[in-house]
Amino acid sequence: MSAPLLEIANLTRRFGGLVAVDAVGLRVAPGEIVGLLGPNGSGKTTVLNLVSGALRLDAGTIRLDGAPIQGLAAFRIARLGVARTFQLVRVLGSMSCRENVLAAIAFGAARAWGEPARRAADALLARTGLAGREEALGTELTYIDQKRLELARALALRPRLLLLDEWLAGLNPTELQSGIALVRSLRAEGIAILLVEHVMDAIRSLCDQCVVMNAGRTIAQGRPEQVLQDHEVVRAYLGDADA
Ligand SMILES: Nc1ncnc2c1ncn2[C@@H]1O[C@H](COP(=O)(O)OP(=O)(O)O)[C@@H](O)[C@H]1O
Ligand SMILES: [Mg+2]
Protein backbone atom coordinates (compact mmCIF):
# COMPACT_ATOMS: atom_id res chain seq x y z
CA MET A 1 0.00 0.00 0.00
CA SER A 2 1.39 3.43 -0.89
CA ALA A 3 2.00 6.01 1.84
CA PRO A 4 -1.16 8.07 2.38
CA LEU A 5 -1.57 11.44 0.71
CA LEU A 6 -4.17 12.35 3.31
CA GLU A 7 -4.12 10.82 6.77
CA ILE A 8 -6.68 11.84 9.34
CA ALA A 9 -6.51 10.54 12.90
CA ASN A 10 -8.81 11.06 15.88
CA LEU A 11 -10.49 14.01 14.15
CA THR A 12 -12.97 15.68 16.48
CA ARG A 13 -15.18 18.74 16.16
CA ARG A 14 -17.97 19.89 18.47
CA PHE A 15 -20.73 22.40 17.92
CA GLY A 16 -21.85 23.33 21.43
CA GLY A 17 -22.91 20.06 23.03
CA LEU A 18 -23.01 18.15 19.75
CA VAL A 19 -19.98 16.09 18.73
CA ALA A 20 -20.41 16.43 14.96
CA VAL A 21 -17.17 14.55 14.22
CA ASP A 22 -16.06 12.10 16.89
CA ALA A 23 -12.54 10.64 16.68
CA VAL A 24 -12.70 9.90 12.95
CA GLY A 25 -9.72 8.40 11.15
CA LEU A 26 -9.23 7.76 7.45
CA ARG A 27 -6.56 7.58 4.77
CA VAL A 28 -6.52 8.46 1.12
CA ALA A 29 -3.62 7.08 -0.94
CA PRO A 30 -2.33 9.03 -3.96
CA GLY A 31 -4.66 8.54 -6.92
CA GLU A 32 -7.30 6.77 -4.82
CA ILE A 33 -11.01 7.54 -4.53
CA VAL A 34 -12.33 7.18 -1.00
CA GLY A 35 -16.08 7.48 -0.45
CA LEU A 36 -17.35 9.14 2.72
CA LEU A 37 -20.88 7.88 3.32
CA GLY A 38 -23.51 8.16 5.97
CA PRO A 39 -26.99 9.48 6.62
CA ASN A 40 -27.73 13.20 6.72
CA GLY A 41 -26.22 14.89 9.74
CA SER A 42 -23.59 12.21 10.28
CA GLY A 43 -20.69 14.69 9.98
CA LYS A 44 -19.43 14.19 6.41
CA THR A 45 -19.47 17.84 5.32
CA THR A 46 -17.86 18.80 8.63
CA VAL A 47 -14.98 16.40 7.88
CA LEU A 48 -14.45 18.12 4.52
CA ASN A 49 -14.65 21.53 6.21
CA LEU A 50 -11.98 20.45 8.68
CA VAL A 51 -9.67 19.07 5.99
CA SER A 52 -10.00 22.18 3.81
CA GLY A 53 -9.44 24.50 6.77
CA ALA A 54 -12.91 26.08 6.59
CA LEU A 55 -13.43 24.95 10.20
CA ARG A 56 -11.04 24.52 13.12
CA LEU A 57 -10.83 21.11 14.73
CA ASP A 58 -11.08 20.48 18.46
CA ALA A 59 -8.75 17.47 18.44
CA GLY A 60 -6.89 15.16 16.11
CA THR A 61 -4.41 15.43 13.28
CA ILE A 62 -4.72 15.94 9.54
CA ARG A 63 -1.60 15.12 7.54
CA LEU A 64 -0.98 15.81 3.89
CA ASP A 65 1.99 13.88 2.56
CA GLY A 66 3.03 13.30 6.15
CA ALA A 67 3.02 16.97 7.19
CA PRO A 68 0.39 18.27 9.64
CA ILE A 69 -1.99 20.79 8.04
CA GLN A 70 -4.55 21.20 10.82
CA GLY A 71 -4.77 24.82 11.95
CA LEU A 72 -3.46 26.20 8.65
CA ALA A 73 -5.55 28.88 6.93
CA ALA A 74 -7.82 27.58 4.17
CA PHE A 75 -5.86 29.39 1.44
CA ARG A 76 -2.62 27.73 2.57
CA ILE A 77 -4.23 24.31 2.47
CA ALA A 78 -5.50 25.11 -1.03
CA ARG A 79 -1.96 26.10 -2.07
CA LEU A 80 -0.72 22.74 -0.82
CA GLY A 81 -2.96 21.10 -3.40
CA VAL A 82 -6.30 20.51 -1.69
CA ALA A 83 -9.34 21.77 -3.63
CA ARG A 84 -13.03 21.30 -2.96
CA THR A 85 -16.58 21.77 -4.08
CA PHE A 86 -19.38 22.70 -1.68
CA GLN A 87 -22.61 20.85 -0.98
CA LEU A 88 -24.32 24.26 -1.21
CA VAL A 89 -22.62 25.73 -4.24
CA ARG A 90 -20.72 29.00 -3.96
CA VAL A 91 -19.89 30.45 -7.34
CA LEU A 92 -19.23 34.15 -7.86
CA GLY A 93 -22.61 35.16 -9.31
CA SER A 94 -21.65 38.53 -10.76
CA MET A 95 -18.73 37.06 -12.71
CA SER A 96 -18.83 35.00 -15.88
CA CYS A 97 -17.95 31.31 -15.84
CA ARG A 98 -14.64 32.10 -17.50
CA GLU A 99 -13.85 34.80 -14.93
CA ASN A 100 -14.71 32.43 -12.09
CA VAL A 101 -12.17 29.92 -13.38
CA LEU A 102 -9.59 32.60 -14.26
CA ALA A 103 -9.68 33.80 -10.65
CA ALA A 104 -8.80 30.29 -9.51
CA ILE A 105 -6.07 29.95 -12.15
CA ALA A 106 -4.49 33.22 -11.04
CA PHE A 107 -4.57 32.02 -7.44
CA GLY A 108 -3.44 28.45 -8.03
CA ALA A 109 -0.04 26.81 -7.94
CA ALA A 110 0.43 27.05 -11.72
CA ARG A 111 -0.33 30.77 -11.88
CA ALA A 112 -1.08 32.02 -15.34
CA TRP A 113 -2.54 35.13 -16.94
CA GLY A 114 -3.61 36.38 -20.36
CA GLU A 115 -4.31 34.17 -23.33
CA PRO A 116 -2.81 30.93 -21.91
CA ALA A 117 -4.94 31.32 -18.78
CA ARG A 118 -8.03 31.96 -20.89
CA ARG A 119 -7.40 28.86 -22.96
CA ALA A 120 -6.87 26.81 -19.81
CA ALA A 121 -10.09 28.20 -18.30
CA ASP A 122 -12.15 27.36 -21.39
CA ALA A 123 -10.66 23.86 -21.51
CA LEU A 124 -11.65 23.27 -17.88
CA LEU A 125 -15.17 24.57 -18.54
CA ALA A 126 -15.48 22.23 -21.52
CA ARG A 127 -14.27 19.35 -19.42
CA THR A 128 -16.93 19.85 -16.75
CA GLY A 129 -19.70 20.28 -19.35
CA LEU A 130 -19.85 24.07 -19.71
CA ALA A 131 -18.62 24.53 -23.29
CA GLY A 132 -20.53 27.45 -24.80
CA ARG A 133 -21.36 28.91 -21.36
CA GLU A 134 -18.03 30.74 -20.89
CA GLU A 135 -19.66 34.18 -20.90
CA ALA A 136 -22.69 33.24 -18.79
CA LEU A 137 -22.85 34.86 -15.37
CA GLY A 138 -22.80 32.68 -12.28
CA THR A 139 -26.33 33.88 -11.44
CA GLU A 140 -27.61 32.70 -14.84
CA LEU A 141 -26.57 29.11 -14.30
CA THR A 142 -28.80 26.25 -13.26
CA TYR A 143 -27.90 24.51 -10.02
CA ILE A 144 -26.22 21.67 -11.90
CA ASP A 145 -24.20 24.09 -14.02
CA GLN A 146 -23.11 25.94 -10.88
CA LYS A 147 -21.79 22.61 -9.59
CA ARG A 148 -19.93 22.12 -12.87
CA LEU A 149 -18.43 25.58 -12.52
CA GLU A 150 -17.34 24.85 -8.98
CA LEU A 151 -15.55 21.74 -10.15
CA ALA A 152 -13.84 23.62 -13.00
CA ARG A 153 -12.69 26.17 -10.43
CA ALA A 154 -11.43 23.47 -8.09
CA LEU A 155 -9.50 21.79 -10.94
CA ALA A 156 -7.94 25.13 -11.87
CA LEU A 157 -6.01 24.86 -8.59
CA ARG A 158 -4.35 21.71 -9.99
CA PRO A 159 -5.16 19.75 -6.84
CA ARG A 160 -3.48 16.59 -5.65
CA LEU A 161 -6.49 15.98 -3.45
CA LEU A 162 -10.03 16.90 -4.42
CA LEU A 163 -12.87 17.03 -1.89
CA LEU A 164 -16.24 16.53 -3.58
CA ASP A 165 -19.36 17.13 -1.48
CA GLU A 166 -22.33 15.39 -3.17
CA TRP A 167 -21.14 16.63 -6.54
CA LEU A 168 -23.13 13.94 -8.37
CA ALA A 169 -26.40 14.59 -6.51
CA GLY A 170 -29.30 15.79 -8.63
CA LEU A 171 -27.90 14.70 -11.98
CA ASN A 172 -30.24 12.90 -14.38
CA PRO A 173 -29.18 9.37 -15.43
CA THR A 174 -27.29 10.54 -18.53
CA GLU A 175 -25.55 13.33 -16.65
CA LEU A 176 -24.72 10.91 -13.86
CA GLN A 177 -22.92 8.57 -16.28
CA SER A 178 -20.86 11.43 -17.71
CA GLY A 179 -20.22 12.74 -14.18
CA ILE A 180 -18.92 9.33 -13.11
CA ALA A 181 -16.71 9.16 -16.20
CA LEU A 182 -15.36 12.63 -15.40
CA VAL A 183 -14.49 11.71 -11.82
CA ARG A 184 -12.83 8.53 -13.05
CA SER A 185 -10.75 10.53 -15.54
CA LEU A 186 -9.53 12.74 -12.69
CA ARG A 187 -8.33 9.69 -10.80
CA ALA A 188 -6.61 8.45 -13.99
CA GLU A 189 -4.64 11.73 -13.94
CA GLY A 190 -3.46 10.92 -10.44
CA ILE A 191 -5.79 13.17 -8.45
CA ALA A 192 -6.87 11.58 -5.17
CA ILE A 193 -10.50 12.18 -4.27
CA LEU A 194 -12.44 12.17 -1.01
CA LEU A 195 -16.00 11.84 -2.20
CA VAL A 196 -19.07 12.49 -0.05
CA GLU A 197 -21.85 10.76 -1.91
CA HIS A 198 -25.27 9.15 -1.58
CA VAL A 199 -25.65 7.90 -5.14
CA MET A 200 -25.01 4.17 -4.75
CA ASP A 201 -24.19 3.55 -8.43
CA ALA A 202 -21.51 6.19 -8.21
CA ILE A 203 -20.11 4.79 -4.98
CA ARG A 204 -19.97 1.24 -6.35
CA SER A 205 -18.35 2.20 -9.61
CA LEU A 206 -15.91 4.84 -8.33
CA CYS A 207 -14.73 4.16 -4.80
CA ASP A 208 -11.63 2.13 -4.00
CA GLN A 209 -12.46 2.35 -0.30
CA CYS A 210 -15.43 3.63 1.69
CA VAL A 211 -15.73 5.06 5.17
CA VAL A 212 -19.21 5.16 6.67
CA MET A 213 -20.14 7.66 9.37
CA ASN A 214 -23.12 7.78 11.67
CA ALA A 215 -23.68 10.43 14.34
CA GLY A 216 -20.09 11.65 14.02
CA ARG A 217 -18.47 8.23 14.33
CA THR A 218 -16.96 5.84 11.84
CA ILE A 219 -19.11 2.70 11.78
CA ALA A 220 -17.56 0.82 8.85
CA GLN A 221 -14.59 0.94 6.49
CA GLY A 222 -13.57 -1.16 3.54
CA ARG A 223 -14.31 -1.86 -0.08
CA PRO A 224 -17.71 -0.61 -1.29
CA GLU A 225 -19.21 -4.07 -1.85
CA GLN A 226 -18.27 -5.12 1.71
CA VAL A 227 -19.32 -1.93 3.39
CA LEU A 228 -22.69 -1.62 1.67
CA GLN A 229 -23.83 -4.99 2.96
CA ASP A 230 -22.65 -4.37 6.52
CA HIS A 231 -25.65 -4.66 8.88
CA GLU A 232 -24.77 -1.58 10.88
CA VAL A 233 -24.47 0.46 7.69
CA VAL A 234 -27.83 -0.72 6.40
CA ARG A 235 -29.39 0.08 9.76
CA ALA A 236 -27.86 3.57 9.83
CA TYR A 237 -29.20 4.34 6.37
CA LEU A 238 -32.66 3.05 7.23
CA GLY A 239 -32.56 5.23 10.33
CA ASP A 240 -33.77 2.44 12.58
CA ALA A 241 -31.79 2.86 15.79
CA ASP A 242 -33.62 -0.02 17.51
CA ALA A 243 -33.20 -2.64 14.78
N1 LIG B 1 -21.65 25.37 11.62
C1 LIG B 1 -22.39 24.55 12.35
N2 LIG B 1 -22.91 24.95 13.53
C2 LIG B 1 -23.63 24.11 14.31
N3 LIG B 1 -23.90 22.84 13.98
C3 LIG B 1 -23.42 22.37 12.82
C4 LIG B 1 -22.65 23.20 11.94
N4 LIG B 1 -22.29 22.46 10.87
C5 LIG B 1 -22.82 21.25 11.05
N5 LIG B 1 -23.50 21.19 12.22
C6 LIG B 1 -24.17 20.00 12.76
O1 LIG B 1 -23.25 18.94 12.76
C7 LIG B 1 -23.86 17.72 12.37
C8 LIG B 1 -23.15 17.16 11.15
O2 LIG B 1 -23.42 18.00 10.04
P1 LIG B 1 -22.80 17.76 8.61
O3 LIG B 1 -21.34 17.60 8.74
O4 LIG B 1 -23.30 18.83 7.72
O5 LIG B 1 -23.46 16.36 8.22
P2 LIG B 1 -23.59 15.63 6.81
O6 LIG B 1 -22.75 16.36 5.80
O7 LIG B 1 -23.15 14.23 7.06
O8 LIG B 1 -25.05 15.68 6.46
C9 LIG B 1 -25.32 18.05 12.12
O9 LIG B 1 -26.05 17.74 13.30
C10 LIG B 1 -25.31 19.53 11.87
O10 LIG B 1 -26.54 20.13 12.23
MG1 LIG C 1 -23.30 17.25 4.02
Coordinates of C-alpha atoms and ligand atoms in Angstrom, one line a residue:
M1 CA 0.0 0.0 0.0
S2 CA 1.4 3.4 -0.9
A3 CA 2.0 6.0 1.8
P4 CA -1.2 8.1 2.4
L5 CA -1.6 11.4 0.7
L6 CA -4.2 12.3 3.3
E7 CA -4.1 10.8 6.8
I8 CA -6.7 11.8 9.3
A9 CA -6.5 10.5 12.9
N10 CA -8.8 11.1 15.9
L11 CA -10.5 14.0 14.1
T12 CA -13.0 15.7 16.5
R13 CA -15.2 18.7 16.2
R14 CA -18.0 19.9 18.5
F15 CA -20.7 22.4 17.9
G16 CA -21.9 23.3 21.4
G17 CA -22.9 20.1 23.0
L18 CA -23.0 18.2 19.7
V19 CA -20.0 16.1 18.7
A20 CA -20.4 16.4 15.0
V21 CA -17.2 14.5 14.2
D22 CA -16.1 12.1 16.9
A23 CA -12.5 10.6 16.7
V24 CA -12.7 9.9 13.0
G25 CA -9.7 8.4 11.1
L26 CA -9.2 7.8 7.4
R27 CA -6.6 7.6 4.8
V28 CA -6.5 8.5 1.1
A29 CA -3.6 7.1 -0.9
P30 CA -2.3 9.0 -4.0
G31 CA -4.7 8.5 -6.9
E32 CA -7.3 6.8 -4.8
I33 CA -11.0 7.5 -4.5
V34 CA -12.3 7.2 -1.0
G35 CA -16.1 7.5 -0.4
L36 CA -17.3 9.1 2.7
L37 CA -20.9 7.9 3.3
G38 CA -23.5 8.2 6.0
P39 CA -27.0 9.5 6.6
N40 CA -27.7 13.2 6.7
G41 CA -26.2 14.9 9.7
S42 CA -23.6 12.2 10.3
G43 CA -20.7 14.7 10.0
K44 CA -19.4 14.2 6.4
T45 CA -19.5 17.8 5.3
T46 CA -17.9 18.8 8.6
V47 CA -15.0 16.4 7.9
L48 CA -14.4 18.1 4.5
N49 CA -14.6 21.5 6.2
L50 CA -12.0 20.5 8.7
V51 CA -9.7 19.1 6.0
S52 CA -10.0 22.2 3.8
G53 CA -9.4 24.5 6.8
A54 CA -12.9 26.1 6.6
L55 CA -13.4 25.0 10.2
R56 CA -11.0 24.5 13.1
L57 CA -10.8 21.1 14.7
D58 CA -11.1 20.5 18.5
A59 CA -8.7 17.5 18.4
G60 CA -6.9 15.2 16.1
T61 CA -4.4 15.4 13.3
I62 CA -4.7 15.9 9.5
R63 CA -1.6 15.1 7.5
L64 CA -1.0 15.8 3.9
D65 CA 2.0 13.9 2.6
G66 CA 3.0 13.3 6.2
A67 CA 3.0 17.0 7.2
P68 CA 0.4 18.3 9.6
I69 CA -2.0 20.8 8.0
Q70 CA -4.6 21.2 10.8
G71 CA -4.8 24.8 11.9
L72 CA -3.5 26.2 8.7
A73 CA -5.5 28.9 6.9
A74 CA -7.8 27.6 4.2
F75 CA -5.9 29.4 1.4
R76 CA -2.6 27.7 2.6
I77 CA -4.2 24.3 2.5
A78 CA -5.5 25.1 -1.0
R79 CA -2.0 26.1 -2.1
L80 CA -0.7 22.7 -0.8
G81 CA -3.0 21.1 -3.4
V82 CA -6.3 20.5 -1.7
A83 CA -9.3 21.8 -3.6
R84 CA -13.0 21.3 -3.0
T85 CA -16.6 21.8 -4.1
F86 CA -19.4 22.7 -1.7
Q87 CA -22.6 20.9 -1.0
L88 CA -24.3 24.3 -1.2
V89 CA -22.6 25.7 -4.2
R90 CA -20.7 29.0 -4.0
V91 CA -19.9 30.4 -7.3
L92 CA -19.2 34.1 -7.9
G93 CA -22.6 35.2 -9.3
S94 CA -21.7 38.5 -10.8
M95 CA -18.7 37.1 -12.7
S96 CA -18.8 35.0 -15.9
C97 CA -18.0 31.3 -15.8
R98 CA -14.6 32.1 -17.5
E99 CA -13.8 34.8 -14.9
N100 CA -14.7 32.4 -12.1
V101 CA -12.2 29.9 -13.4
L102 CA -9.6 32.6 -14.3
A103 CA -9.7 33.8 -10.7
A104 CA -8.8 30.3 -9.5
I105 CA -6.1 29.9 -12.2
A106 CA -4.5 33.2 -11.0
F107 CA -4.6 32.0 -7.4
G108 CA -3.4 28.5 -8.0
A109 CA 0.0 26.8 -7.9
A110 CA 0.4 27.0 -11.7
R111 CA -0.3 30.8 -11.9
A112 CA -1.1 32.0 -15.3
W113 CA -2.5 35.1 -16.9
G114 CA -3.6 36.4 -20.4
E115 CA -4.3 34.2 -23.3
P116 CA -2.8 30.9 -21.9
A117 CA -4.9 31.3 -18.8
R118 CA -8.0 32.0 -20.9
R119 CA -7.4 28.9 -23.0
A120 CA -6.9 26.8 -19.8
A121 CA -10.1 28.2 -18.3
D122 CA -12.1 27.4 -21.4
A123 CA -10.7 23.9 -21.5
L124 CA -11.6 23.3 -17.9
L125 CA -15.2 24.6 -18.5
A126 CA -15.5 22.2 -21.5
R127 CA -14.3 19.3 -19.4
T128 CA -16.9 19.8 -16.8
G129 CA -19.7 20.3 -19.3
L130 CA -19.9 24.1 -19.7
A131 CA -18.6 24.5 -23.3
G132 CA -20.5 27.4 -24.8
R133 CA -21.4 28.9 -21.4
E134 CA -18.0 30.7 -20.9
E135 CA -19.7 34.2 -20.9
A136 CA -22.7 33.2 -18.8
L137 CA -22.8 34.9 -15.4
G138 CA -22.8 32.7 -12.3
T139 CA -26.3 33.9 -11.4
E140 CA -27.6 32.7 -14.8
L141 CA -26.6 29.1 -14.3
T142 CA -28.8 26.2 -13.3
Y143 CA -27.9 24.5 -10.0
I144 CA -26.2 21.7 -11.9
D145 CA -24.2 24.1 -14.0
Q146 CA -23.1 25.9 -10.9
K147 CA -21.8 22.6 -9.6
R148 CA -19.9 22.1 -12.9
L149 CA -18.4 25.6 -12.5
E150 CA -17.3 24.9 -9.0
L151 CA -15.6 21.7 -10.1
A152 CA -13.8 23.6 -13.0
R153 CA -12.7 26.2 -10.4
A154 CA -11.4 23.5 -8.1
L155 CA -9.5 21.8 -10.9
A156 CA -7.9 25.1 -11.9
L157 CA -6.0 24.9 -8.6
R158 CA -4.4 21.7 -10.0
P159 CA -5.2 19.7 -6.8
R160 CA -3.5 16.6 -5.6
L161 CA -6.5 16.0 -3.4
L162 CA -10.0 16.9 -4.4
L163 CA -12.9 17.0 -1.9
L164 CA -16.2 16.5 -3.6
D165 CA -19.4 17.1 -1.5
E166 CA -22.3 15.4 -3.2
W167 CA -21.1 16.6 -6.5
L168 CA -23.1 13.9 -8.4
A169 CA -26.4 14.6 -6.5
G170 CA -29.3 15.8 -8.6
L171 CA -27.9 14.7 -12.0
N172 CA -30.2 12.9 -14.4
P173 CA -29.2 9.4 -15.4
T174 CA -27.3 10.5 -18.5
E175 CA -25.5 13.3 -16.6
L176 CA -24.7 10.9 -13.9
Q177 CA -22.9 8.6 -16.3
S178 CA -20.9 11.4 -17.7
G179 CA -20.2 12.7 -14.2
I180 CA -18.9 9.3 -13.1
A181 CA -16.7 9.2 -16.2
L182 CA -15.4 12.6 -15.4
V183 CA -14.5 11.7 -11.8
R184 CA -12.8 8.5 -13.1
S185 CA -10.7 10.5 -15.5
L186 CA -9.5 12.7 -12.7
R187 CA -8.3 9.7 -10.8
A188 CA -6.6 8.5 -14.0
E189 CA -4.6 11.7 -13.9
G190 CA -3.5 10.9 -10.4
I191 CA -5.8 13.2 -8.4
A192 CA -6.9 11.6 -5.2
I193 CA -10.5 12.2 -4.3
L194 CA -12.4 12.2 -1.0
L195 CA -16.0 11.8 -2.2
V196 CA -19.1 12.5 0.0
E197 CA -21.8 10.8 -1.9
H198 CA -25.3 9.2 -1.6
V199 CA -25.7 7.9 -5.1
M200 CA -25.0 4.2 -4.7
D201 CA -24.2 3.5 -8.4
A202 CA -21.5 6.2 -8.2
I203 CA -20.1 4.8 -5.0
R204 CA -20.0 1.2 -6.3
S205 CA -18.3 2.2 -9.6
L206 CA -15.9 4.8 -8.3
C207 CA -14.7 4.2 -4.8
D208 CA -11.6 2.1 -4.0
Q209 CA -12.5 2.4 -0.3
C210 CA -15.4 3.6 1.7
V211 CA -15.7 5.1 5.2
V212 CA -19.2 5.2 6.7
M213 CA -20.1 7.7 9.4
N214 CA -23.1 7.8 11.7
A215 CA -23.7 10.4 14.3
G216 CA -20.1 11.6 14.0
R217 CA -18.5 8.2 14.3
T218 CA -17.0 5.8 11.8
I219 CA -19.1 2.7 11.8
A220 CA -17.6 0.8 8.8
Q221 CA -14.6 0.9 6.5
G222 CA -13.6 -1.2 3.5
R223 CA -14.3 -1.9 -0.1
P224 CA -17.7 -0.6 -1.3
E225 CA -19.2 -4.1 -1.8
Q226 CA -18.3 -5.1 1.7
V227 CA -19.3 -1.9 3.4
L228 CA -22.7 -1.6 1.7
Q229 CA -23.8 -5.0 3.0
D230 CA -22.6 -4.4 6.5
H231 CA -25.6 -4.7 8.9
E232 CA -24.8 -1.6 10.9
V233 CA -24.5 0.5 7.7
V234 CA -27.8 -0.7 6.4
R235 CA -29.4 0.1 9.8
A236 CA -27.9 3.6 9.8
Y237 CA -29.2 4.3 6.4
L238 CA -32.7 3.0 7.2
G239 CA -32.6 5.2 10.3
D240 CA -33.8 2.4 12.6
A241 CA -31.8 2.9 15.8
D242 CA -33.6 0.0 17.5
A243 CA -33.2 -2.6 14.8
Ligands
LIG1 N1 -21.6 25.4 11.6 C1 -22.4 24.6 12.4 N2 -22.9 25.0 13.5 C2 -23.6 24.1 14.3 N3 -23.9 22.8 14.0 C3 -23.4 22.4 12.8 C4 -22.6 23.2 11.9 N4 -22.3 22.5 10.9 C5 -22.8 21.2 11.0 N5 -23.5 21.2 12.2 C6 -24.2 20.0 12.8 O1 -23.2 18.9 12.8 C7 -23.9 17.7 12.4 C8 -23.1 17.2 11.1 O2 -23.4 18.0 10.0 P1 -22.8 17.8 8.6 O3 -21.3 17.6 8.7 O4 -23.3 18.8 7.7 O5 -23.5 16.4 8.2 P2 -23.6 15.6 6.8 O6 -22.7 16.4 5.8 O7 -23.1 14.2 7.1 O8 -25.1 15.7 6.5 C9 -25.3 18.0 12.1 O9 -26.0 17.7 13.3 C10 -25.3 19.5 11.9 O10 -26.5 20.1 12.2
MG2 MG -23.3 17.3 4.0

